[in-house]
Structure formats: structure tokens, C-alpha cells
Amino acid sequence: MVVIGGGLVGLVTTLALARRGVQVLLVASSEPGAASTAAAGMLAPGVEHGSAVPEPPTGSAAAAGAAGATVPAGNATDRFAVAARDFYLPFLAQLESDTGERVHLDRGGILDVALEAASADALRSRAGSGEWLDPAALRTLEPALAHAHGALLHHHDGYVDNVHLVRVLAEHAAHHEHVRVVAARATALEWSGEHPVVRAEGVTARGETVVLAAGAWSGALPGLPRALPVRPVRGQLLALAAAPLRHVTYGPSSYAVPRGATTVVGSTMESVGFDATVTQTATTAIRTRTEALCPALGDARVCDRWAGLRPVTPDLLPILGRDPDNPRLVYACGHSRNGILLGPLSAECVAAVVANETPPQPLHPFRIDRFLQEPANSNQRK
């Protein structure tokens, strides 16, 4: 059994299979801009409910206005998102039992803030997906948002310390008796009869099944049986040396995540290929939008900034499950802006598929078939 990808999804899939007694070879490389540790860690299905977003614009940090991009609506996908949020409780409990490490999880709620009267009316009409707070109630809860016209409070949403989480998972995988980790980049997928062969830097790995969980790099792997519609979209974030908020806060074009004495703010959506550099243009755009969302953060010092490459699909939903023509290849990729939220449950579902078990959630909305693509002539299996 081979898993390609050392991010959140690849690690959780590896460990879920290892718990079932499967011997797993994890082919994992450290790529600049890997999204799992670059994300803000939000678990926000409440904000995402009913919000569809078009393809992110091509270009530079002018795309920062797409910070509120979310998973498109749909009953099955909404249920999956909520189940993914709730899965974090047993998932982190199991991880702590296995490793002794407790990863911080905040489920104190997320505020979806209206900065104008018109947007307040729109949010209030969605009050069934959260608790509407009028300006006075919002001001009592979060004095730093006294300028706002109200907010929806999505109870039970929140954030996880994704950087600590990925570190704990990586250490656990490295010491697991059923896991062998190869620190190398997968360079090609080949086929020996019906069996997939993974070529990596200095390594040839053969397995009954291969799980592709390589994040933004998934679609670039030579030898795939079809073109994979996953492309990198850069997101830049800042850490500000101030913490005026107690809740994760969403605005129309930005968000703020309190992290102790700092606040993580973002983000951009930039179609710039695999370029994971940070830019002053994006920093300026993020700061402007952050000040509009929370004026108390306007003059806060930037104590860190970074970029991540999101693995984006055309409909912003992941690709999960077996390839219809090559069932020994299983997809676990394309989580777009929601890898932290959806990742652990996606991985558990994929591990169940590999083990021929019924996954805990239906995967039909996420099958690659939905893109109706023909095999890629340059990559298709010989």
C-alpha cells in the first residue's frame, strides 16, 4: 500500500490504514507552500453553508477580495462539512490516546460579520444557520466589532492548531510499526499490468493500491490515467501582534483568527502556479481589508507572513474515491480552501474505501466522474 503526500490528508490516511493493520509506504516530500501548515486552521461549515463562489480570478493580490471563498452549497456536501467539523472531537481524542499529545481545538463559534446595512439584511435572512446578533449584542460579545451592523454567530464552529496537528501526525507516522516513510517527491506513476508503480527520487514503490494525496501537486504527477483538475492557487496570510478578538471573525473579504497574543489574518486567492513567495502587494491588500473588518487591528505590527498553495478544483470540492477505470488508484485530493476542515474525515473515508469498508460518509458528490474528462493523452496508462 502506497500513499503519496505528506500533508494532513496523506498522514491521516496513512495512520487510518495502519490502525487497520495495513503496511503503508508513505512517500512524502516537504514542498514550499504546502497548504496543511500554511492554513489558518478554520473549521467553518456554518459560514460556508449556502455560499457558492466562482473560479478565483487569475492574477495577483488583487484577488485578495476572494478571501471569503467557500465550499458550494448542496445537501450532501453541507452534511459532509458539518460531519467533518464534528469528526474532529473523536479524531483528536484518538490522536491524543495514541501519542500523548493534545492538539488545541476551539469550538467557541465563528462570527460572520455584516459591515453594511444591506449585508446585515442578507445575513439576518440566513439566521436559521446561526444565531443573529444585532449591533448591541455583537458589541457586548466583541467590543472590537462595535462598528459592525450585526453578525451571525455559528455555534460549534472554530479552529484547530493545524501546525501542531501536522507535526504530531508526522511524528506518529514516523514511529508507527506499520508505516515506512520515504522523504522523497513522487516523480511518476507507472503501471505493471494492473498494478501501480510509484517512482520517487531514488525509490521505486510497488503496491496493491496507491492513494494520491499530494495536495496542489496531485494534478502534476506524470502517469495519471486521466487529466486531474487540481491546480495550485496561492493564499497569503499575515500574523499580527495584537489580539482584540475572542472569536474567529469573517467579513465580506477577509477573516481574522485569534491565536493567543496574535491574530492570523487573510487571505488572497492568486493563480500564479507553484510560486509560494509572499508579496508586499498582498500584505497591503490584506491589511486594508483587515482594518475594515476590525479597526483595532489596523495598526498592529506584522510579526509574520507566509503563503500556501491550495489544491483547487473547478467546483472547489475535493476528489475522493477510486478511479473508475483504474480502481487501484484512489484519489484523496483537491480540497481547495477547506483542507483543514474536510481533511481528517476525507482521509478516514478514503482509508475505509481502500479497506473495502463502508465509509462513514457518502462519497458520491466527490467522485472524479463528475468532471466527465477523457483520459489525458500525455499521461494515460500504457
Short mmCIF file of C-alpha atoms in Angstrom, two decimals:
data_model
loop_
_atom_site.label_atom_id
_atom_site.label_comp_id
_atom_site.label_asym_id
_atom_site.label_seq_id
_atom_site.Cartn_x
_atom_site.Cartn_y
_atom_site.Cartn_z
CA MET A 1 0.00 0.00 0.00
CA VAL A 2 1.48 3.36 -1.07
CA VAL A 3 0.27 6.82 -0.04
CA ILE A 4 1.64 9.82 -1.95
CA GLY A 5 1.60 13.03 0.08
CA GLY A 6 2.84 14.07 3.50
CA GLY A 7 0.22 16.71 4.28
CA LEU A 8 -2.78 16.37 6.56
CA VAL A 9 -4.81 14.08 4.27
CA GLY A 10 -1.89 11.82 3.40
CA LEU A 11 -0.85 11.48 7.04
CA VAL A 12 -4.35 10.75 8.36
CA THR A 13 -4.99 8.25 5.56
CA THR A 14 -1.70 6.51 6.32
CA LEU A 15 -2.45 6.26 10.03
CA ALA A 16 -6.05 5.15 9.48
CA LEU A 17 -4.79 2.30 7.29
CA ALA A 18 -2.04 1.45 9.75
CA ARG A 19 -4.63 1.15 12.54
CA ARG A 20 -6.30 -1.48 10.35
CA GLY A 21 -3.05 -3.43 10.21
CA VAL A 22 -2.14 -2.39 6.66
CA GLN A 23 1.55 -1.91 5.87
CA VAL A 24 1.89 1.54 4.31
CA LEU A 25 4.73 3.19 2.44
CA LEU A 26 4.26 6.95 2.73
CA VAL A 27 6.05 8.92 0.01
CA ALA A 28 6.24 12.42 1.43
CA SER A 29 8.27 15.46 0.48
CA SER A 30 8.45 18.93 2.01
CA GLU A 31 7.32 21.37 -0.65
CA PRO A 32 7.45 25.16 -0.28
CA GLY A 33 3.90 26.34 0.18
CA ALA A 34 2.38 23.06 1.36
CA ALA A 35 -1.13 24.09 2.39
CA SER A 36 -1.64 21.97 5.52
CA THR A 37 0.71 24.03 7.68
CA ALA A 38 0.13 27.32 5.83
CA ALA A 39 -3.62 27.45 6.53
CA ALA A 40 -5.35 29.41 9.28
CA GLY A 41 -6.91 26.21 10.68
CA MET A 42 -10.56 27.26 10.49
CA LEU A 43 -13.43 24.80 10.92
CA ALA A 44 -16.24 26.85 9.44
CA PRO A 45 -19.07 24.88 7.82
CA GLY A 46 -21.56 27.37 9.25
CA VAL A 47 -20.09 30.28 7.32
CA GLU A 48 -19.79 28.12 4.22
CA HIS A 49 -23.43 27.00 4.29
CA GLY A 50 -25.23 28.20 1.18
CA SER A 51 -22.29 30.16 -0.21
CA ALA A 52 -21.11 29.41 -3.71
CA VAL A 53 -18.06 31.13 -5.15
CA PRO A 54 -16.88 31.25 -8.78
CA GLU A 55 -13.43 30.38 -10.00
CA PRO A 56 -10.77 32.57 -8.36
CA PRO A 57 -9.51 35.30 -10.67
CA THR A 58 -6.22 34.96 -12.45
CA GLY A 59 -3.51 37.35 -11.37
CA SER A 60 -2.02 38.97 -8.35
CA ALA A 61 -3.07 40.01 -4.89
CA ALA A 62 -5.98 41.96 -6.29
CA ALA A 63 -7.68 38.61 -5.76
CA ALA A 64 -7.47 39.19 -2.02
CA GLY A 65 -11.14 40.09 -2.14
CA ALA A 66 -11.92 36.40 -2.64
CA ALA A 67 -10.95 35.65 0.95
CA GLY A 68 -14.48 34.55 1.76
CA ALA A 69 -14.47 31.82 -0.89
CA THR A 70 -16.25 28.76 0.41
CA VAL A 71 -17.48 25.29 -0.39
CA PRO A 72 -20.53 25.47 -2.70
CA ALA A 73 -23.87 24.55 -1.24
CA GLY A 74 -25.59 21.21 -1.60
CA ASN A 75 -27.27 18.95 0.93
CA ALA A 76 -24.73 16.13 0.74
CA THR A 77 -21.72 18.41 0.72
CA ASP A 78 -23.11 20.53 3.56
CA ARG A 79 -23.68 17.42 5.65
CA PHE A 80 -20.17 16.25 4.90
CA ALA A 81 -18.74 19.59 6.01
CA VAL A 82 -20.64 19.56 9.31
CA ALA A 83 -19.72 15.92 9.89
CA ALA A 84 -16.08 16.81 9.18
CA ARG A 85 -16.17 19.53 11.83
CA ASP A 86 -17.73 17.19 14.37
CA PHE A 87 -15.31 14.40 13.48
CA TYR A 88 -12.51 16.46 15.00
CA LEU A 89 -13.60 15.58 18.54
CA PRO A 90 -13.14 11.79 18.28
CA PHE A 91 -10.25 12.21 15.84
CA LEU A 92 -8.19 14.38 18.20
CA ALA A 93 -9.16 12.22 21.18
CA GLN A 94 -7.82 9.15 19.36
CA LEU A 95 -4.66 11.01 18.38
CA GLU A 96 -4.06 12.07 21.98
CA SER A 97 -4.60 8.49 23.15
CA ASP A 98 -2.07 7.26 20.58
CA THR A 99 0.58 9.92 21.09
CA GLY A 100 0.01 11.67 24.42
CA GLU A 101 -0.14 14.98 22.53
CA ARG A 102 -3.17 17.25 22.86
CA VAL A 103 -3.82 19.45 19.85
CA HIS A 104 -5.71 22.65 20.59
CA LEU A 105 -9.28 22.76 19.27
CA ASP A 106 -11.51 25.82 19.67
CA ARG A 107 -15.24 25.39 19.07
CA GLY A 108 -16.36 28.66 20.60
CA GLY A 109 -18.15 29.75 17.46
CA ILE A 110 -17.40 31.85 14.38
CA LEU A 111 -18.82 35.30 13.67
CA ASP A 112 -19.96 36.16 10.14
CA VAL A 113 -19.98 39.96 10.34
CA ALA A 114 -22.05 42.49 8.40
CA LEU A 115 -20.13 45.68 7.74
CA GLU A 116 -23.04 47.37 5.91
CA ALA A 117 -26.78 47.56 6.48
CA ALA A 118 -27.56 45.71 3.25
CA SER A 119 -25.31 42.80 4.18
CA ALA A 120 -26.93 42.73 7.61
CA ASP A 121 -30.30 42.13 5.99
CA ALA A 122 -28.85 39.31 3.91
CA LEU A 123 -27.21 37.66 6.90
CA ARG A 124 -30.31 38.04 9.06
CA SER A 125 -32.29 36.17 6.41
CA ARG A 126 -29.95 33.21 6.97
CA ALA A 127 -30.43 33.21 10.73
CA GLY A 128 -31.53 29.59 10.61
CA SER A 129 -27.88 28.62 10.07
CA GLY A 130 -26.72 30.58 13.13
CA GLU A 131 -27.75 32.99 15.88
CA TRP A 132 -28.33 36.55 14.70
CA LEU A 133 -26.66 39.17 16.90
CA ASP A 134 -27.84 42.74 16.49
CA PRO A 135 -25.23 45.52 16.79
CA ALA A 136 -25.72 45.90 20.55
CA ALA A 137 -25.40 42.16 21.21
CA LEU A 138 -22.36 41.94 18.94
CA ARG A 139 -20.75 44.90 20.69
CA THR A 140 -21.25 43.19 24.05
CA LEU A 141 -19.72 39.95 22.77
CA GLU A 142 -16.87 41.57 20.82
CA PRO A 143 -16.27 45.27 21.64
CA ALA A 144 -13.72 45.49 18.80
CA LEU A 145 -16.60 44.97 16.33
CA ALA A 146 -18.70 47.89 17.60
CA HIS A 147 -18.70 49.45 14.11
CA ALA A 148 -20.46 46.45 12.54
CA HIS A 149 -24.17 46.15 11.71
CA GLY A 150 -24.54 42.76 13.37
CA ALA A 151 -23.34 39.22 12.81
CA LEU A 152 -24.36 35.60 12.58
CA LEU A 153 -22.78 33.50 15.32
CA HIS A 154 -22.21 29.94 14.14
CA HIS A 155 -22.05 27.91 17.31
CA HIS A 156 -19.64 24.95 17.41
CA ASP A 157 -17.50 26.24 14.51
CA GLY A 158 -13.98 27.35 15.36
CA TYR A 159 -10.40 26.43 14.54
CA VAL A 160 -7.69 23.88 15.19
CA ASP A 161 -3.94 24.37 15.61
CA ASN A 162 -3.14 22.88 12.23
CA VAL A 163 0.64 23.38 12.51
CA HIS A 164 0.82 21.38 15.73
CA LEU A 165 -1.61 18.84 14.31
CA VAL A 166 0.50 18.10 11.23
CA ARG A 167 3.65 17.86 13.35
CA VAL A 168 2.06 15.33 15.71
CA LEU A 169 0.72 13.28 12.81
CA ALA A 170 4.10 13.24 11.07
CA GLU A 171 5.89 12.11 14.22
CA HIS A 172 3.28 9.45 14.86
CA ALA A 173 3.60 8.10 11.31
CA ALA A 174 7.40 8.11 11.50
CA HIS A 175 7.34 5.81 14.55
CA HIS A 176 4.38 3.59 13.65
CA GLU A 177 5.24 -0.09 13.24
CA HIS A 178 3.06 -0.40 10.13
CA VAL A 179 4.40 2.70 8.37
CA ARG A 180 7.58 3.37 6.44
CA VAL A 181 8.16 6.99 5.48
CA VAL A 182 10.24 7.90 2.43
CA ALA A 183 11.17 11.57 2.33
CA ALA A 184 11.09 12.00 -1.44
CA ARG A 185 8.96 13.59 -4.12
CA ALA A 186 6.91 11.23 -6.27
CA THR A 187 8.05 11.78 -9.87
CA ALA A 188 5.81 9.41 -11.84
CA LEU A 189 3.04 6.84 -11.63
CA GLU A 190 3.58 3.81 -13.85
CA TRP A 191 1.64 0.60 -14.39
CA SER A 192 2.83 -3.00 -14.36
CA GLY A 193 -0.22 -4.82 -15.66
CA GLU A 194 -3.00 -3.82 -13.27
CA HIS A 195 -0.58 -2.81 -10.51
CA PRO A 196 0.54 0.79 -9.95
CA VAL A 197 4.21 1.62 -9.50
CA VAL A 198 5.31 4.87 -7.88
CA ARG A 199 8.61 6.36 -8.96
CA ALA A 200 10.16 8.73 -6.45
CA GLU A 201 13.56 10.34 -6.06
CA GLY A 202 15.79 7.28 -5.66
CA VAL A 203 12.88 4.98 -4.83
CA THR A 204 10.57 2.63 -6.72
CA ALA A 205 7.47 1.67 -4.75
CA ARG A 206 5.02 -1.04 -5.77
CA GLY A 207 1.69 -1.54 -4.06
CA GLU A 208 -1.67 -3.17 -4.49
CA THR A 209 -3.20 0.31 -4.24
CA VAL A 210 -1.92 3.87 -4.43
CA VAL A 211 -3.62 6.78 -2.67
CA LEU A 212 -2.92 10.14 -4.29
CA ALA A 213 -2.95 12.84 -1.59
CA ALA A 214 -0.28 15.21 -2.88
CA GLY A 215 -2.21 18.45 -2.43
CA ALA A 216 -1.60 21.13 -5.04
CA TRP A 217 0.93 18.85 -6.74
CA SER A 218 -1.56 16.00 -7.33
CA GLY A 219 -2.50 17.02 -10.86
CA ALA A 220 1.13 17.42 -11.91
CA LEU A 221 2.12 13.78 -11.33
CA PRO A 222 3.05 12.14 -14.67
CA GLY A 223 1.34 8.84 -15.44
CA LEU A 224 -2.13 9.53 -14.12
CA PRO A 225 -4.84 7.73 -16.10
CA ARG A 226 -6.67 10.98 -16.80
CA ALA A 227 -6.14 14.72 -16.51
CA LEU A 228 -6.73 15.66 -12.87
CA PRO A 229 -8.40 19.09 -12.48
CA VAL A 230 -6.39 20.19 -9.43
CA ARG A 231 -4.33 23.36 -9.69
CA PRO A 232 -2.37 25.47 -7.20
CA VAL A 233 -3.89 28.74 -6.02
CA ARG A 234 -1.74 30.84 -3.73
CA GLY A 235 -3.10 32.23 -0.49
CA GLN A 236 -1.10 34.73 1.54
CA LEU A 237 -1.66 35.29 5.27
CA LEU A 238 -0.30 37.54 7.99
CA ALA A 239 0.17 37.21 11.74
CA LEU A 240 -0.45 40.46 13.60
CA ALA A 241 0.91 41.24 17.05
CA ALA A 242 -2.47 42.06 18.59
CA ALA A 243 -5.46 40.06 19.81
CA PRO A 244 -8.57 42.25 20.18
CA LEU A 245 -10.97 39.42 19.23
CA ARG A 246 -12.06 36.29 21.08
CA HIS A 247 -13.86 34.65 18.17
CA VAL A 248 -12.84 33.74 14.66
CA THR A 249 -14.34 36.53 12.58
CA TYR A 250 -15.34 36.51 8.92
CA GLY A 251 -16.04 39.60 6.84
CA PRO A 252 -17.04 40.03 3.20
CA SER A 253 -13.42 39.91 2.02
CA SER A 254 -11.24 38.89 4.96
CA TYR A 255 -11.05 36.86 8.14
CA ALA A 256 -9.28 37.03 11.49
CA VAL A 257 -8.33 34.06 13.66
CA PRO A 258 -7.17 34.79 17.25
CA ARG A 259 -4.12 32.74 18.21
CA GLY A 260 -3.06 33.62 21.75
CA ALA A 261 -1.34 37.01 21.67
CA THR A 262 -1.51 37.23 17.88
CA THR A 263 -4.17 37.20 15.17
CA VAL A 264 -3.86 35.38 11.84
CA VAL A 265 -5.50 37.34 9.03
CA GLY A 266 -6.01 36.70 5.33
CA SER A 267 -6.24 35.83 2.65
CA THR A 268 -5.64 36.00 -1.09
CA MET A 269 -6.51 33.66 -3.95
CA GLU A 270 -3.90 34.05 -6.69
CA SER A 271 -3.44 31.93 -9.81
CA VAL A 272 0.35 32.09 -10.02
CA GLY A 273 1.28 28.44 -10.45
CA PHE A 274 3.62 26.92 -7.88
CA ASP A 275 5.02 30.27 -6.75
CA ALA A 276 4.80 30.33 -2.94
CA THR A 277 6.53 33.67 -2.36
CA VAL A 278 4.96 36.46 -0.32
CA THR A 279 4.45 39.91 -1.77
CA GLN A 280 4.11 43.42 -0.41
CA THR A 281 1.09 43.99 -2.64
CA ALA A 282 -0.77 41.16 -0.90
CA THR A 283 0.34 42.35 2.53
CA THR A 284 -1.06 45.81 1.83
CA ALA A 285 -4.33 44.42 0.48
CA ILE A 286 -4.82 42.11 3.45
CA ARG A 287 -4.07 44.90 5.93
CA THR A 288 -6.60 47.20 4.28
CA ARG A 289 -9.35 44.60 4.40
CA THR A 290 -8.43 43.57 7.93
CA GLU A 291 -8.74 47.16 9.16
CA ALA A 292 -12.22 47.37 7.63
CA LEU A 293 -13.19 44.15 9.41
CA CYS A 294 -11.62 45.03 12.77
CA PRO A 295 -10.23 48.57 13.13
CA ALA A 296 -8.33 47.59 16.29
CA LEU A 297 -6.06 45.50 14.07
CA GLY A 298 -5.35 48.38 11.70
CA ASP A 299 -2.06 49.48 13.28
CA ALA A 300 -0.96 46.09 14.59
CA ARG A 301 2.61 45.09 13.76
CA VAL A 302 3.09 42.30 11.22
CA CYS A 303 5.07 39.66 13.08
CA ASP A 304 4.99 37.00 10.35
CA ARG A 305 3.69 36.45 6.84
CA TRP A 306 3.60 33.39 4.60
CA ALA A 307 1.92 31.79 1.62
CA GLY A 308 0.32 28.43 0.92
CA LEU A 309 -0.68 26.69 -2.30
CA ARG A 310 -4.26 25.46 -2.15
CA PRO A 311 -5.21 22.43 -4.28
CA VAL A 312 -8.20 23.92 -6.09
CA THR A 313 -10.75 22.09 -8.24
CA PRO A 314 -13.25 23.77 -10.62
CA ASP A 315 -16.16 23.32 -8.18
CA LEU A 316 -14.00 23.82 -5.03
CA LEU A 317 -14.90 20.32 -3.80
CA PRO A 318 -12.40 17.50 -3.16
CA ILE A 319 -11.84 14.46 -5.35
CA LEU A 320 -12.28 11.30 -3.27
CA GLY A 321 -12.54 7.62 -4.11
CA ARG A 322 -11.35 5.09 -6.67
CA ASP A 323 -10.60 5.92 -10.26
CA PRO A 324 -13.43 4.37 -12.31
CA ASP A 325 -11.07 2.81 -14.87
CA ASN A 326 -8.11 2.10 -12.59
CA PRO A 327 -9.57 1.17 -9.19
CA ARG A 328 -6.14 0.52 -7.68
CA LEU A 329 -5.68 4.31 -7.79
CA VAL A 330 -7.61 6.15 -5.08
CA TYR A 331 -7.93 9.93 -5.03
CA ALA A 332 -7.73 12.00 -1.83
CA CYS A 333 -7.00 15.46 -3.16
CA GLY A 334 -8.41 18.78 -4.35
CA HIS A 335 -9.72 20.13 -1.04
CA SER A 336 -9.34 23.72 -2.26
CA ARG A 337 -9.72 26.17 0.67
CA ASN A 338 -11.16 23.59 3.06
CA GLY A 339 -8.42 21.03 3.55
CA ILE A 340 -8.17 21.52 7.31
CA LEU A 341 -11.94 21.25 7.79
CA LEU A 342 -12.54 18.33 5.42
CA GLY A 343 -9.15 16.59 5.59
CA PRO A 344 -9.43 14.18 8.52
CA LEU A 345 -12.90 12.91 7.60
CA SER A 346 -11.92 12.67 3.92
CA ALA A 347 -8.89 10.60 4.89
CA GLU A 348 -10.92 8.31 7.13
CA CYS A 349 -13.41 7.77 4.29
CA VAL A 350 -10.64 7.03 1.80
CA ALA A 351 -8.99 4.58 4.20
CA ALA A 352 -12.33 2.81 4.52
CA VAL A 353 -12.64 2.60 0.73
CA VAL A 354 -9.15 1.09 0.45
CA ALA A 355 -10.01 -1.43 3.17
CA ASN A 356 -13.28 -2.31 1.37
CA GLU A 357 -15.35 -0.93 4.21
CA THR A 358 -18.36 1.37 4.03
CA PRO A 359 -17.05 4.93 4.54
CA PRO A 360 -18.58 6.92 7.41
CA GLN A 361 -19.98 9.46 4.92
CA PRO A 362 -21.17 9.06 1.30
CA LEU A 363 -18.50 10.00 -1.25
CA HIS A 364 -20.64 10.22 -4.41
CA PRO A 365 -20.53 14.07 -4.54
CA PHE A 366 -16.75 13.90 -4.70
CA ARG A 367 -16.15 11.28 -7.39
CA ILE A 368 -13.83 12.26 -10.21
CA ASP A 369 -16.53 11.17 -12.68
CA ARG A 370 -18.31 14.47 -12.16
CA PHE A 371 -15.77 16.24 -14.34
CA LEU A 372 -16.51 13.96 -17.33
CA GLN A 373 -12.95 14.12 -18.54
CA GLU A 374 -11.38 11.91 -21.15
CA PRO A 375 -8.04 10.25 -20.35
CA ALA A 376 -5.12 12.61 -20.87
CA ASN A 377 -3.18 11.53 -23.97
CA SER A 378 0.16 12.55 -22.50
CA ASN A 379 -0.41 10.84 -19.18
CA GLN A 380 -2.74 7.95 -19.79
CA ARG A 381 -1.77 4.46 -18.79
CA LYS A 382 0.02 2.46 -21.50
#
